[in-house]
């Protein structure tokens, strides 16, 4: 998958912005905890890594345990970072602070300089949230795919060096803030940092804002269409078909097999 994405972007570099604008929404047709959902998570990490490369950093997606960051990158000027991309279903209810793993990212940076979490802007808390207090207290930068897209645009219009420097200042922003749960306080500071470095290229910012709204409209339409189709299929089921589907969704057989497989073990042995 990562090879395919890299090859696509080599052939059509402009496709990177399309991926950044759309990748934050997990397709509704992917079952929860399915192999498709896990692969999609890796895809968002690959998109983030490719964006960091486009900005001028050396970046790799790590094939590691679940308790570590997924992306590492280093700039020519020397600074380094770990990054993690987040994607959510549009149908999902309120996200919890553990979904963003801010505290974990602080630990996962190890000896590297910065930690970055990239999220779809429309899935981030808009008022008070503990994630902003954690980010400003632990020097972890939460940014959106739109911010990343803006820097990719700056790199292409100006130079990768300009985008790399803007990225560095963005990464530094949380450490300069007083710890606070306030979303407006956090995003105002981060957005001002990016806009300052865009200078005369602030049209890139306006473009990404608009494209983010356009992309959201697309994924909303796709999600609603899929769920409407599934609803219609369910309503068309016979009584027996509906019962079999309910039994499948409840996973009775799987859960009973799991219970039968539980053993006493040897932890109470004294030898």
Tab-separated table of C-alpha atoms in Angstrom:
chain	number	residue	atom	x	y	z
A	1	UNK	CA	0.000	0.000	0.000
A	2	UNK	CA	2.736	2.481	0.966
A	3	UNK	CA	4.627	1.553	-2.181
A	4	UNK	CA	1.505	2.118	-4.269
A	5	UNK	CA	0.919	5.517	-2.683
A	6	UNK	CA	4.531	6.521	-3.244
A	7	UNK	CA	4.380	5.414	-6.887
A	8	UNK	CA	1.135	7.338	-7.439
A	9	UNK	CA	2.637	10.510	-5.995
A	10	UNK	CA	5.765	10.096	-8.084
A	11	UNK	CA	3.595	9.979	-11.196
A	12	UNK	CA	1.187	12.720	-10.040
A	13	UNK	CA	2.564	14.825	-7.163
A	14	UNK	CA	-0.579	16.984	-7.041
A	15	UNK	CA	-2.519	13.938	-5.775
A	16	UNK	CA	-0.915	14.382	-2.352
A	17	UNK	CA	-3.201	17.303	-1.546
A	18	UNK	CA	-6.237	15.231	-2.520
A	19	UNK	CA	-5.148	12.491	-0.124
A	20	UNK	CA	-4.531	14.982	2.692
A	21	UNK	CA	-7.985	16.506	2.253
A	22	UNK	CA	-9.868	13.199	2.209
A	23	UNK	CA	-7.914	10.747	4.356
A	24	UNK	CA	-9.227	11.876	7.754
A	25	UNK	CA	-12.551	10.050	7.404
A	26	UNK	CA	-12.604	6.255	7.736
A	27	UNK	CA	-15.083	4.890	5.145
A	28	UNK	CA	-18.324	3.739	6.734
A	29	UNK	CA	-18.199	0.432	4.840
A	30	UNK	CA	-15.116	-0.675	6.811
A	31	UNK	CA	-16.209	-2.719	9.808
A	32	UNK	CA	-14.957	-1.685	13.233
A	33	UNK	CA	-11.610	-3.294	14.091
A	34	UNK	CA	-11.496	-4.985	10.682
A	35	UNK	CA	-8.373	-5.569	8.609
A	36	UNK	CA	-9.615	-2.821	6.253
A	37	UNK	CA	-9.829	-0.334	9.112
A	38	UNK	CA	-6.324	-1.204	10.329
A	39	UNK	CA	-4.947	-0.891	6.809
A	40	UNK	CA	-6.646	2.489	6.493
A	41	UNK	CA	-4.861	3.641	9.626
A	42	UNK	CA	-1.549	2.703	8.021
A	43	UNK	CA	-2.604	4.575	4.889
A	44	UNK	CA	-3.114	7.817	6.850
A	45	UNK	CA	0.351	7.417	8.357
A	46	UNK	CA	1.777	6.925	4.865
A	47	UNK	CA	0.024	10.089	3.631
A	48	UNK	CA	1.459	12.026	6.577
A	49	UNK	CA	4.943	10.669	5.876
A	50	UNK	CA	4.686	11.617	2.192
A	51	UNK	CA	3.574	15.128	3.158
A	52	UNK	CA	6.588	15.539	5.439
A	53	UNK	CA	8.804	14.429	2.562
A	54	UNK	CA	7.170	16.976	0.270
A	55	UNK	CA	7.953	19.667	2.847
A	56	UNK	CA	11.616	18.676	2.749
A	57	UNK	CA	12.076	16.213	5.590
A	58	UNK	CA	13.360	12.661	5.430
A	59	UNK	CA	10.461	10.536	6.672
A	60	UNK	CA	9.626	6.866	7.191
A	61	UNK	CA	6.604	4.900	8.389
A	62	UNK	CA	7.664	2.554	11.157
A	63	UNK	CA	6.476	-1.038	11.255
A	64	UNK	CA	6.496	-1.306	15.028
A	65	UNK	CA	4.368	-2.251	18.036
A	66	UNK	CA	1.110	-0.505	18.838
A	67	UNK	CA	2.748	1.337	21.774
A	68	UNK	CA	4.988	3.562	19.654
A	69	UNK	CA	4.729	6.390	17.151
A	70	UNK	CA	4.062	5.429	13.534
A	71	UNK	CA	6.176	8.004	11.673
A	72	UNK	CA	9.665	9.399	12.210
A	73	UNK	CA	11.135	12.336	10.314
A	74	UNK	CA	14.216	14.529	10.289
A	75	UNK	CA	14.797	17.915	8.676
A	76	UNK	CA	17.997	18.874	6.809
A	77	UNK	CA	18.534	21.565	9.453
A	78	UNK	CA	18.722	18.834	12.086
A	79	UNK	CA	15.472	18.826	14.030
A	80	UNK	CA	13.616	15.523	14.333
A	81	UNK	CA	10.110	14.425	15.172
A	82	UNK	CA	7.702	11.550	15.638
A	83	UNK	CA	4.249	11.811	14.113
A	84	UNK	CA	0.949	9.982	14.301
A	85	UNK	CA	-2.082	10.432	12.036
A	86	UNK	CA	-5.654	10.111	13.280
A	87	UNK	CA	-8.763	9.253	11.285
A	88	UNK	CA	-12.325	8.735	12.513
A	89	UNK	CA	-15.678	7.670	11.121
A	90	UNK	CA	-18.062	10.555	10.626
A	91	UNK	CA	-20.765	8.491	12.330
A	92	UNK	CA	-18.736	8.103	15.494
A	93	UNK	CA	-19.948	9.917	18.594
A	94	UNK	CA	-17.799	12.073	20.870
A	95	UNK	CA	-14.079	11.323	20.861
A	96	UNK	CA	-12.225	10.855	24.145
A	97	UNK	CA	-8.841	12.275	25.065
A	98	UNK	CA	-7.313	8.779	24.902
A	99	UNK	CA	-8.215	8.617	21.199
A	100	UNK	CA	-5.629	11.325	20.477
A	101	UNK	CA	-2.824	9.779	22.596
A	102	UNK	CA	-1.198	13.120	23.431
A	103	UNK	CA	0.513	11.867	26.595
A	104	UNK	CA	1.671	8.730	24.818
A	105	UNK	CA	3.218	10.756	21.989
A	106	UNK	CA	5.244	12.713	24.521
A	107	UNK	CA	6.811	9.455	25.701
A	108	UNK	CA	7.188	7.976	22.229
A	109	UNK	CA	9.395	10.803	20.991
A	110	UNK	CA	12.262	9.355	23.092
A	111	UNK	CA	15.405	11.255	22.067
A	112	UNK	CA	13.741	13.063	19.142
A	113	UNK	CA	12.944	16.759	19.382
A	114	UNK	CA	9.232	17.077	18.665
A	115	UNK	CA	5.975	15.129	18.609
A	116	UNK	CA	3.193	15.779	16.098
A	117	UNK	CA	-0.396	14.507	15.947
A	118	UNK	CA	-2.241	15.127	12.676
A	119	UNK	CA	-6.059	15.010	12.691
A	120	UNK	CA	-9.001	15.986	10.491
A	121	UNK	CA	-9.900	19.502	11.630
A	122	UNK	CA	-13.639	18.749	11.767
A	123	UNK	CA	-13.104	15.967	14.340
A	124	UNK	CA	-11.205	18.070	16.878
A	125	UNK	CA	-12.830	19.592	20.003
A	126	UNK	CA	-13.939	23.177	19.365
A	127	UNK	CA	-14.327	24.302	22.979
A	128	UNK	CA	-12.481	23.111	26.069
A	129	UNK	CA	-10.657	19.791	26.008
A	130	UNK	CA	-8.017	18.073	28.063
A	131	UNK	CA	-6.081	17.295	24.876
A	132	UNK	CA	-5.118	20.966	24.514
A	133	UNK	CA	-3.939	21.151	28.116
A	134	UNK	CA	-1.868	18.005	27.576
A	135	UNK	CA	-0.447	19.342	24.296
A	136	UNK	CA	0.651	22.660	25.767
A	137	UNK	CA	1.930	21.098	29.004
A	138	UNK	CA	3.885	18.321	27.259
A	139	UNK	CA	5.020	20.196	24.141
A	140	UNK	CA	3.097	18.026	21.684
A	141	UNK	CA	1.849	19.720	18.516
A	142	UNK	CA	-1.692	18.878	17.417
A	143	UNK	CA	-2.255	20.015	13.846
A	144	UNK	CA	-4.704	19.228	11.067
A	145	UNK	CA	-4.312	17.711	7.638
A	146	UNK	CA	-5.239	21.207	6.387
A	147	UNK	CA	-2.162	22.687	8.097
A	148	UNK	CA	-0.025	19.998	6.515
A	149	UNK	CA	-1.573	20.675	3.111
A	150	UNK	CA	-0.857	24.390	3.444
A	151	UNK	CA	2.830	23.688	4.104
A	152	UNK	CA	2.977	21.295	1.135
A	153	UNK	CA	1.600	24.123	-0.997
A	154	UNK	CA	4.213	26.534	0.406
A	155	UNK	CA	6.994	24.052	-0.354
A	156	UNK	CA	5.892	23.804	-3.970
A	157	UNK	CA	5.385	27.517	-4.486
A	158	UNK	CA	8.501	28.703	-2.678
A	159	UNK	CA	11.076	26.142	-1.474
A	160	UNK	CA	11.070	23.103	0.812
A	161	UNK	CA	13.305	25.121	3.123
A	162	UNK	CA	10.567	27.713	3.663
A	163	UNK	CA	8.064	25.000	4.515
A	164	UNK	CA	10.530	23.184	6.769
A	165	UNK	CA	11.152	26.363	8.756
A	166	UNK	CA	7.413	27.019	9.024
A	167	UNK	CA	6.915	23.451	10.226
A	168	UNK	CA	9.593	23.942	12.906
A	169	UNK	CA	7.949	27.104	14.228
A	170	UNK	CA	4.589	25.322	14.280
A	171	UNK	CA	6.093	22.451	16.277
A	172	UNK	CA	7.513	24.960	18.762
A	173	UNK	CA	4.199	26.763	19.290
A	174	UNK	CA	2.706	24.573	22.070
A	175	UNK	CA	5.794	24.973	24.269
A	176	UNK	CA	5.409	28.770	24.144
A	177	UNK	CA	1.807	28.638	25.372
A	178	UNK	CA	0.486	28.546	28.923
A	179	UNK	CA	-1.175	25.153	29.516
A	180	UNK	CA	-4.884	25.534	28.862
A	181	UNK	CA	-7.900	23.444	27.843
A	182	UNK	CA	-9.192	26.272	25.660
A	183	UNK	CA	-9.483	25.283	21.984
A	184	UNK	CA	-9.651	28.871	20.717
A	185	UNK	CA	-6.517	29.779	22.648
A	186	UNK	CA	-4.651	26.818	21.142
A	187	UNK	CA	-5.755	27.150	17.513
A	188	UNK	CA	-5.397	30.938	17.420
A	189	UNK	CA	-1.735	30.607	18.396
A	190	UNK	CA	-1.060	27.763	15.954
A	191	UNK	CA	-2.857	29.430	13.037
A	192	UNK	CA	-1.074	32.736	13.609
A	193	UNK	CA	2.278	30.949	13.497
A	194	UNK	CA	1.450	29.349	10.149
A	195	UNK	CA	0.022	32.539	8.651
A	196	UNK	CA	3.074	34.518	9.769
A	197	UNK	CA	5.330	32.199	7.777
A	198	UNK	CA	3.016	32.172	4.773
A	199	UNK	CA	3.243	35.964	4.548
A	200	UNK	CA	2.244	36.847	0.961
A	201	UNK	CA	1.204	33.236	0.336
A	202	UNK	CA	-1.788	33.374	2.667
A	203	UNK	CA	-4.022	32.421	-0.254
A	204	UNK	CA	-2.721	28.869	0.327
A	205	UNK	CA	-4.401	28.967	3.736
A	206	UNK	CA	-7.720	30.109	2.275
A	207	UNK	CA	-7.518	27.425	-0.399
A	208	UNK	CA	-7.000	24.622	2.117
A	209	UNK	CA	-9.848	25.898	4.294
A	210	UNK	CA	-12.194	25.781	1.311
A	211	UNK	CA	-10.896	22.439	0.053
A	212	UNK	CA	-11.311	20.956	3.525
A	213	UNK	CA	-14.984	21.956	3.487
A	214	UNK	CA	-15.404	20.560	-0.031
A	215	UNK	CA	-13.783	17.260	0.970
A	216	UNK	CA	-15.975	16.999	4.063
A	217	UNK	CA	-19.068	17.413	1.900
A	218	UNK	CA	-17.860	14.549	-0.321
A	219	UNK	CA	-17.169	12.098	2.514
A	220	UNK	CA	-20.462	13.019	4.220
A	221	UNK	CA	-22.365	12.236	1.041
A	222	UNK	CA	-20.538	8.910	0.618
A	223	UNK	CA	-21.105	7.932	4.249
A	224	UNK	CA	-24.820	8.739	4.206
A	225	UNK	CA	-25.268	6.899	0.900
A	226	UNK	CA	-23.593	3.763	2.262
A	227	UNK	CA	-25.612	3.713	5.488
A	228	UNK	CA	-28.849	4.385	3.588
A	229	UNK	CA	-28.067	1.430	1.329
A	230	UNK	CA	-27.367	-0.816	4.321
A	231	UNK	CA	-30.604	0.322	5.978
A	232	UNK	CA	-32.579	-0.515	2.825
A	233	UNK	CA	-30.974	-3.979	2.640
A	234	UNK	CA	-31.871	-4.610	6.279
A	235	UNK	CA	-35.487	-3.543	5.786
A	236	UNK	CA	-35.739	-5.874	2.779
A	237	UNK	CA	-34.650	-8.947	4.810
A	238	UNK	CA	-37.008	-11.745	5.659
A	239	UNK	CA	-37.652	-12.512	9.326
A	240	UNK	CA	-35.209	-15.441	9.296
A	241	UNK	CA	-32.529	-13.450	7.436
A	242	UNK	CA	-32.844	-10.655	9.978
A	243	UNK	CA	-32.459	-13.102	12.884
A	244	UNK	CA	-29.364	-14.700	11.327
A	245	UNK	CA	-27.831	-11.259	10.798
A	246	UNK	CA	-28.556	-10.324	14.402
A	247	UNK	CA	-26.901	-13.515	15.658
A	248	UNK	CA	-23.856	-12.772	13.464
A	249	UNK	CA	-23.553	-9.227	14.767
A	250	UNK	CA	-23.844	-10.382	18.383
A	251	UNK	CA	-21.004	-12.898	17.743
A	252	UNK	CA	-22.595	-15.484	20.056
A	253	UNK	CA	-20.658	-18.468	18.655
A	254	UNK	CA	-17.328	-16.638	18.767
A	255	UNK	CA	-17.907	-15.520	22.338
A	256	UNK	CA	-19.008	-19.010	23.454
A	257	UNK	CA	-15.875	-20.553	21.884
A	258	UNK	CA	-13.776	-18.005	23.756
A	259	UNK	CA	-15.426	-18.967	27.055
A	260	UNK	CA	-14.902	-22.681	26.369
A	261	UNK	CA	-11.224	-22.032	25.634
A	262	UNK	CA	-10.439	-20.395	28.990
A	263	UNK	CA	-8.156	-22.668	31.038
A	264	UNK	CA	-7.027	-22.730	34.632
A	265	UNK	CA	-3.371	-22.449	33.689
A	266	UNK	CA	-0.392	-23.269	35.917
A	267	UNK	CA	0.023	-20.070	37.905
A	268	UNK	CA	-1.107	-21.760	41.114
A	269	UNK	CA	1.401	-24.613	40.795
A	270	UNK	CA	4.121	-24.670	43.446
A	271	UNK	CA	6.807	-26.556	41.517
